[in-house]
Short mmCIF file of C-alpha atoms in Angstrom, two decimals:
data_model
loop_
_atom_site.label_atom_id
_atom_site.label_comp_id
_atom_site.label_asym_id
_atom_site.label_seq_id
_atom_site.Cartn_x
_atom_site.Cartn_y
_atom_site.Cartn_z
CA MET T 1 71.08 56.21 -20.57
CA GLY T 2 68.17 54.76 -18.62
CA ASN T 3 64.56 54.03 -19.48
CA ILE T 4 63.29 57.37 -18.23
CA PHE T 5 63.49 58.78 -21.75
CA ALA T 6 61.25 56.04 -23.01
CA ALA T 7 58.82 56.75 -20.20
CA SER T 8 58.69 60.54 -20.16
CA THR T 9 60.59 63.19 -22.12
CA PRO T 10 61.13 66.46 -20.21
CA PRO T 11 59.77 69.49 -22.04
CA GLN T 12 62.12 71.94 -23.73
CA ASP T 13 60.38 74.89 -22.07
CA PHE T 14 58.77 74.38 -18.67
CA GLY T 15 56.82 77.62 -19.08
CA THR T 16 54.86 76.05 -21.95
CA ILE T 17 55.05 72.52 -20.74
CA THR T 18 53.75 69.76 -22.99
CA ILE T 19 52.53 66.60 -21.33
CA PRO T 20 52.52 63.25 -23.20
CA SER T 21 49.29 63.42 -25.17
CA ASP T 22 46.55 60.89 -25.70
CA PRO T 23 46.88 58.40 -28.54
CA SER T 24 45.50 59.80 -31.78
CA PRO T 25 41.91 58.86 -32.72
CA GLU T 26 43.39 56.69 -35.48
CA GLU T 27 45.23 54.61 -32.88
CA LYS T 28 42.45 54.67 -30.30
CA LEU T 29 39.21 54.07 -32.19
CA GLY T 30 36.82 54.57 -29.28
CA ASN T 31 37.95 57.61 -27.32
CA PRO T 32 38.40 60.84 -29.37
CA GLY T 33 41.11 62.24 -27.09
CA SER T 34 41.12 65.60 -25.35
CA LEU T 35 39.67 68.80 -26.76
CA GLN T 36 42.97 70.46 -25.84
CA ASN T 37 44.63 68.35 -28.55
CA LEU T 38 41.99 68.99 -31.21
CA HIS T 39 44.41 70.73 -33.61
CA LYS T 40 47.55 68.89 -32.47
CA GLU T 41 48.20 66.97 -35.72
CA THR T 42 48.29 70.23 -37.68
CA GLU T 43 50.10 72.34 -35.08
CA ASP T 44 52.91 69.75 -34.83
CA ILE T 45 53.71 70.40 -38.49
CA PHE T 46 54.58 74.07 -37.92
CA PRO T 47 58.01 75.09 -36.58
CA ASN T 48 58.51 76.31 -33.02
CA VAL T 49 61.09 79.02 -33.70
CA PHE T 50 63.41 80.48 -31.10
CA ASP T 51 65.98 83.26 -30.95
CA GLY T 52 69.56 83.22 -29.68
CA ALA T 53 71.33 80.15 -28.34
CA ARG T 54 70.06 77.19 -26.32
CA PHE T 55 71.89 74.44 -24.48
CA THR T 56 70.15 71.52 -22.78
CA GLN T 57 71.73 68.61 -20.93
CA ASN T 58 69.76 65.71 -19.44
CA MET T 59 71.65 63.63 -16.88
CA PRO T 60 69.83 60.39 -15.91
CA PHE T 61 70.74 58.90 -12.54
CA SER T 62 68.39 55.93 -12.79
CA ASN T 63 65.62 54.52 -14.94
CA ASN T 64 63.17 56.91 -13.26
CA PHE T 65 65.10 60.04 -12.30
CA LEU T 66 67.14 62.66 -14.14
CA ILE T 67 68.60 66.14 -13.67
CA SER T 68 68.55 68.74 -16.45
CA HIS T 69 70.50 71.93 -17.14
CA LYS T 70 69.08 74.56 -19.53
CA ILE T 71 70.87 77.69 -20.70
CA ASN T 72 69.15 80.25 -22.94
CA LEU T 73 70.97 83.23 -24.47
CA TYR T 74 68.85 85.88 -26.19
CA SER T 75 69.70 88.78 -28.48
CA GLN T 76 67.15 91.22 -27.05
CA LYS T 77 67.03 90.31 -23.34
CA PRO T 78 69.24 88.80 -20.62
CA GLY T 79 69.99 85.11 -20.71
CA SER T 80 68.71 82.53 -18.25
CA TYR T 81 69.70 79.30 -16.57
CA ARG T 82 67.34 76.68 -15.16
CA LEU T 83 68.06 73.61 -13.07
CA GLY T 84 65.42 70.90 -13.34
CA ALA T 85 64.58 67.49 -11.92
CA THR T 86 62.21 64.87 -13.35
CA TYR T 87 60.83 61.71 -11.79
CA ALA T 88 58.83 59.27 -13.94
CA GLY T 89 57.10 56.58 -11.93
CA PRO T 90 57.06 52.84 -12.61
CA ASN T 91 53.51 52.79 -14.00
CA VAL T 92 54.12 52.93 -17.76
CA VAL T 93 50.72 52.98 -19.49
CA ALA T 94 52.01 53.78 -23.00
CA PRO T 95 55.27 54.72 -24.77
CA GLY T 96 56.21 58.19 -23.54
CA GLU T 97 53.62 58.13 -20.76
CA ALA T 98 54.48 57.04 -17.19
CA TYR T 99 52.92 57.90 -13.83
CA PRO T 100 53.28 59.49 -11.42
CA LEU T 101 55.23 62.22 -13.23
CA LEU T 102 56.94 64.88 -11.10
CA MET T 103 58.85 67.82 -12.54
CA ALA T 104 60.47 70.87 -10.96
CA GLU T 105 62.65 73.74 -12.17
CA ILE T 106 64.33 76.74 -10.55
CA ASP T 107 66.34 79.66 -11.90
CA PRO T 108 68.88 81.94 -10.15
CA SER T 109 66.25 84.65 -9.54
CA GLY T 110 64.22 82.25 -7.40
CA VAL T 111 61.36 81.51 -9.79
CA GLN T 112 60.22 77.91 -9.25
CA ASN T 113 57.98 75.78 -11.46
CA ALA T 114 56.48 72.47 -10.36
CA LEU T 115 54.27 69.85 -11.98
CA VAL T 116 52.45 66.79 -10.65
CA LEU T 117 50.74 64.49 -13.14
CA HIS T 118 49.08 61.20 -12.21
CA GLN T 119 46.57 58.79 -13.69
CA PHE T 120 44.07 56.94 -11.50
CA GLY T 121 42.98 53.73 -13.15
CA SER T 122 42.51 53.92 -16.90
CA ARG T 123 40.06 56.83 -17.07
CA VAL T 124 40.95 59.64 -14.66
CA LYS T 125 44.00 61.87 -15.09
CA PHE T 126 44.99 64.56 -12.58
CA ARG T 127 47.35 67.45 -13.16
CA PHE T 128 48.58 70.23 -10.88
CA ASP T 129 51.24 72.75 -11.83
CA ALA T 130 52.27 75.98 -10.17
CA GLN T 131 54.79 78.78 -10.25
CA MET T 132 56.31 80.32 -7.14
CA PHE T 133 58.42 83.41 -6.59
CA GLN T 134 59.94 84.33 -3.25
CA THR T 135 57.96 81.54 -1.52
CA LYS T 136 54.64 82.89 -2.88
CA PHE T 137 52.41 81.26 -5.47
CA SER T 138 51.98 83.39 -8.59
CA VAL T 139 50.05 80.87 -10.71
CA ALA T 140 48.32 77.61 -9.81
CA ASN T 141 46.58 75.28 -12.25
CA THR T 142 44.47 72.23 -11.35
CA GLN T 143 43.03 69.95 -14.01
CA VAL T 144 41.00 66.73 -13.93
CA GLU T 145 40.29 64.73 -17.10
CA TYR T 146 37.90 61.79 -17.48
CA LYS T 147 38.02 59.47 -20.52
CA ALA T 148 35.01 57.28 -21.29
CA ASP T 149 34.69 54.82 -24.14
CA ASN T 150 33.73 57.43 -26.75
CA TRP T 151 33.98 60.82 -25.03
CA THR T 152 36.35 62.89 -22.90
CA SER T 153 35.52 65.62 -20.38
CA LEU T 154 37.87 68.02 -18.61
CA ILE T 155 37.59 70.57 -15.82
CA GLN T 156 40.38 73.09 -15.26
CA VAL T 157 40.80 75.82 -12.65
CA VAL T 158 43.55 78.40 -13.12
CA ASN T 159 44.15 80.88 -10.32
CA LEU T 160 46.52 83.69 -11.27
CA LYS T 161 46.83 84.85 -7.65
CA PRO T 162 46.04 81.87 -5.41
CA LEU T 163 46.56 83.69 -2.11
CA SER T 164 44.24 86.59 -2.93
CA GLY T 165 41.75 84.74 -5.13
CA ILE T 166 40.93 87.78 -7.26
CA SER T 167 41.60 86.21 -10.66
CA VAL T 168 40.20 82.78 -11.49
CA LEU T 169 39.68 81.06 -14.83
CA LEU T 170 37.32 78.06 -14.87
CA THR T 171 37.24 75.87 -18.00
CA GLY T 172 34.98 72.97 -18.89
CA GLN T 173 35.52 70.85 -22.02
CA PHE T 174 33.68 67.96 -23.64
CA LEU T 175 34.52 65.99 -26.80
CA GLN T 176 32.24 63.23 -28.14
CA LYS T 177 32.88 60.79 -30.97
CA ILE T 178 29.80 60.64 -33.23
CA THR T 179 31.14 58.28 -35.90
CA PRO T 180 34.52 56.51 -36.33
CA SER T 181 35.65 59.58 -38.32
CA LEU T 182 33.78 62.50 -36.70
CA ALA T 183 34.00 64.00 -33.22
CA VAL T 184 32.28 67.14 -31.91
CA GLY T 185 32.75 69.06 -28.69
CA SER T 186 32.33 72.32 -26.81
CA GLU T 187 34.17 74.47 -24.29
CA LEU T 188 32.96 76.96 -21.69
CA GLN T 189 35.33 79.40 -19.97
CA ILE T 190 34.36 81.65 -17.08
CA GLN T 191 36.86 84.23 -15.86
CA ARG T 192 36.44 86.24 -12.68
CA MET T 193 38.63 89.32 -12.46
CA ARG T 194 38.25 92.78 -10.92
CA GLN T 195 39.41 94.49 -14.11
CA ILE T 196 36.53 92.94 -16.12
CA PRO T 197 33.31 95.01 -16.24
CA GLY T 198 30.79 93.23 -14.02
CA GLY T 199 33.56 91.15 -12.45
CA GLN T 200 33.33 88.13 -14.75
CA LEU T 201 33.33 87.08 -18.41
CA ALA T 202 32.06 83.91 -20.11
CA LEU T 203 33.31 82.50 -23.43
CA PHE T 204 31.76 79.58 -25.33
CA SER T 205 33.03 77.64 -28.34
CA LEU T 206 32.04 74.68 -30.52
CA SER T 207 34.55 72.30 -32.13
CA ALA T 208 34.62 69.46 -34.63
CA LYS T 209 37.21 67.07 -36.03
CA TYR T 210 37.06 64.77 -39.04
CA ILE T 211 39.62 62.07 -39.82
CA GLY T 212 39.94 60.86 -43.42
CA ALA T 213 42.13 58.18 -44.94
CA ASP T 214 45.26 60.36 -45.01
CA TYR T 215 44.06 63.77 -43.83
CA ILE T 216 42.59 65.45 -40.74
CA CYS T 217 40.30 68.49 -40.60
CA SER T 218 39.47 70.35 -37.38
CA GLY T 219 37.75 73.60 -36.51
CA THR T 220 36.73 75.72 -33.53
CA LEU T 221 34.15 78.52 -33.57
CA GLY T 222 34.00 80.62 -30.43
CA THR T 223 32.86 83.93 -29.06
CA ASN T 224 36.08 85.64 -30.07
CA GLY T 225 37.24 83.82 -33.16
CA LEU T 226 37.41 80.96 -35.61
CA THR T 227 40.23 78.45 -36.06
CA MET T 228 40.39 75.98 -38.95
CA CYS T 229 43.15 73.39 -39.49
CA TYR T 230 43.92 70.85 -42.18
CA SER T 231 46.79 68.35 -42.32
CA GLN T 232 47.64 65.91 -45.11
CA LYS T 233 50.05 62.99 -45.17
CA ALA T 234 51.76 63.37 -48.56
CA SER T 235 54.15 60.43 -47.99
CA ASP T 236 55.87 58.52 -45.22
CA GLN T 237 58.43 61.33 -44.97
CA LEU T 238 56.29 64.43 -45.68
CA ARG T 239 53.26 66.04 -44.06
CA VAL T 240 51.70 69.37 -45.02
CA GLY T 241 49.26 71.55 -43.10
CA VAL T 242 47.17 74.70 -43.40
CA LYS T 243 45.93 76.82 -40.51
CA VAL T 244 43.54 79.81 -40.58
CA GLN T 245 42.86 81.91 -37.48
CA THR T 246 40.24 84.68 -37.48
CA ASP T 247 39.72 87.24 -34.70
CA LEU T 248 36.05 88.19 -34.91
CA LEU T 249 36.43 91.18 -32.57
CA MET T 250 39.39 92.71 -34.43
CA GLN T 251 38.09 91.45 -37.81
CA GLN T 252 41.53 90.12 -38.73
CA SER T 253 42.62 86.79 -40.19
CA VAL T 254 45.97 85.05 -40.52
CA ALA T 255 46.52 82.01 -42.73
CA ALA T 256 49.64 79.84 -42.70
CA ILE T 257 50.91 76.88 -44.68
CA GLY T 258 53.63 74.56 -43.45
CA TYR T 259 55.31 71.23 -43.94
CA HIS T 260 57.19 68.67 -41.87
CA ALA T 261 59.83 66.50 -43.53
CA ASP T 262 61.13 63.53 -41.52
CA LEU T 263 64.20 61.78 -42.94
CA PRO T 264 65.12 59.05 -40.46
CA LYS T 265 67.90 57.63 -42.64
CA ILE T 266 69.97 60.78 -42.10
CA ASN T 267 68.48 61.59 -38.63
CA LEU T 268 67.02 64.89 -39.84
CA GLN T 269 63.71 66.68 -39.38
CA LEU T 270 62.70 69.95 -41.03
CA ARG T 271 59.66 72.10 -40.27
CA ALA T 272 58.91 75.24 -42.28
CA SER T 273 55.99 77.64 -42.72
CA PHE T 274 54.86 80.85 -44.42
CA ASP T 275 51.90 83.02 -43.38
CA THR T 276 49.92 85.99 -44.67
CA ASN T 277 51.87 88.37 -42.41
CA TRP T 278 54.79 87.68 -44.76
CA ILE T 279 56.71 85.75 -42.13
CA SER T 280 58.64 82.65 -43.19
CA SER T 281 60.03 80.35 -40.52
CA ALA T 282 61.97 77.11 -40.36
CA VAL T 283 63.50 74.79 -37.76
CA LEU T 284 66.00 72.07 -38.66
CA GLU T 285 66.77 69.28 -36.20
CA ARG T 286 69.63 66.84 -36.75
CA ARG T 287 70.75 64.00 -34.52
CA LEU T 288 74.58 63.91 -34.59
CA VAL T 289 75.03 60.13 -34.51
CA PRO T 290 76.96 58.45 -32.89
CA LEU T 291 77.14 61.32 -30.40
CA PRO T 292 74.20 61.75 -27.99
CA VAL T 293 73.75 65.29 -29.30
CA THR T 294 70.89 66.92 -31.19
CA LEU T 295 71.52 70.11 -33.17
CA ARG T 296 68.66 72.58 -33.73
CA LEU T 297 68.79 75.53 -36.13
CA SER T 298 65.97 78.07 -36.14
CA GLY T 299 65.35 80.98 -38.50
CA SER T 300 62.53 83.46 -39.05
CA LEU T 301 62.31 86.26 -41.64
CA ASN T 302 59.70 89.01 -41.57
CA HIS T 303 59.64 90.17 -45.21
CA ARG T 304 57.45 93.16 -44.42
CA ASP T 305 59.69 94.61 -41.68
CA ASN T 306 62.92 93.19 -43.11
CA ARG T 307 63.72 91.59 -39.75
CA PHE T 308 65.55 88.30 -39.30
CA THR T 309 66.11 86.16 -36.23
CA LEU T 310 68.42 83.17 -35.85
CA GLY T 311 68.62 80.51 -33.18
CA VAL T 312 71.10 77.69 -32.48
CA GLY T 313 70.53 74.94 -29.95
CA PHE T 314 72.29 71.83 -28.64
CA ALA T 315 70.68 69.09 -26.58
CA ILE T 316 72.77 66.39 -24.88
CA GLU T 317 70.94 63.30 -23.68
#
């Protein structure tokens, strides 16, 4: 099938693309990782539900290049098809992380997505991704990350209308390891937009993360809200997590509890959650060995509104 899967796995949804993340602080004692991945250990426990039917096929042509086909059928809106191409360069710095990484996707309506990701040396990582429609940029995102021995900084510029320049979001992040178990950081966001009174808005937040023997706690307190996460390794096959999100402006809070069961002997993974909005969700993923096919079943039930959604997906690799 080619080594490209060992080097870089294409995302399931290019619109919310996930790039191979930094090694966890447990694996990389010095650098605390990126502030963007502060709550990653907890968020990975919760299911990513979907509705309708999904079909994905990855066709490798070499160790570095593959073509993908993605078909999504929804119950409430028209379906979609996307043709994608991925190139993972020869510079493999870690499992699942190779540079340069080039990705592109296009759908029949002409919407194009592109990503360029490259690492310079061992400390600087550059990312540029954009969306185009009818030969015009609709979104452009540029990001530069620097990793020192015990801290990570990041600068990101998102331009929602690159040609007119009327909507720009500038983000600066910093995460510092204080002790082998504790890291603290901050983030500053400045948005310039005509619709905002005064033309611009600034948001500031403080974050912290603590790693115990078999648990991880993380929290972010910002201008608009508070996020607290906790994940616990119950066994080699089971992890549980709790997440609380509070909107200080709306004075509303949502708490959720979830678990992730990984059963490698039967090639099965199960993620499930329940929150205070009375929504229960679950995603089951089963590798159909010896076939190169992965089956995904997704379900979500809103007990308050008595509404249920079901999703079925197949991925061929």
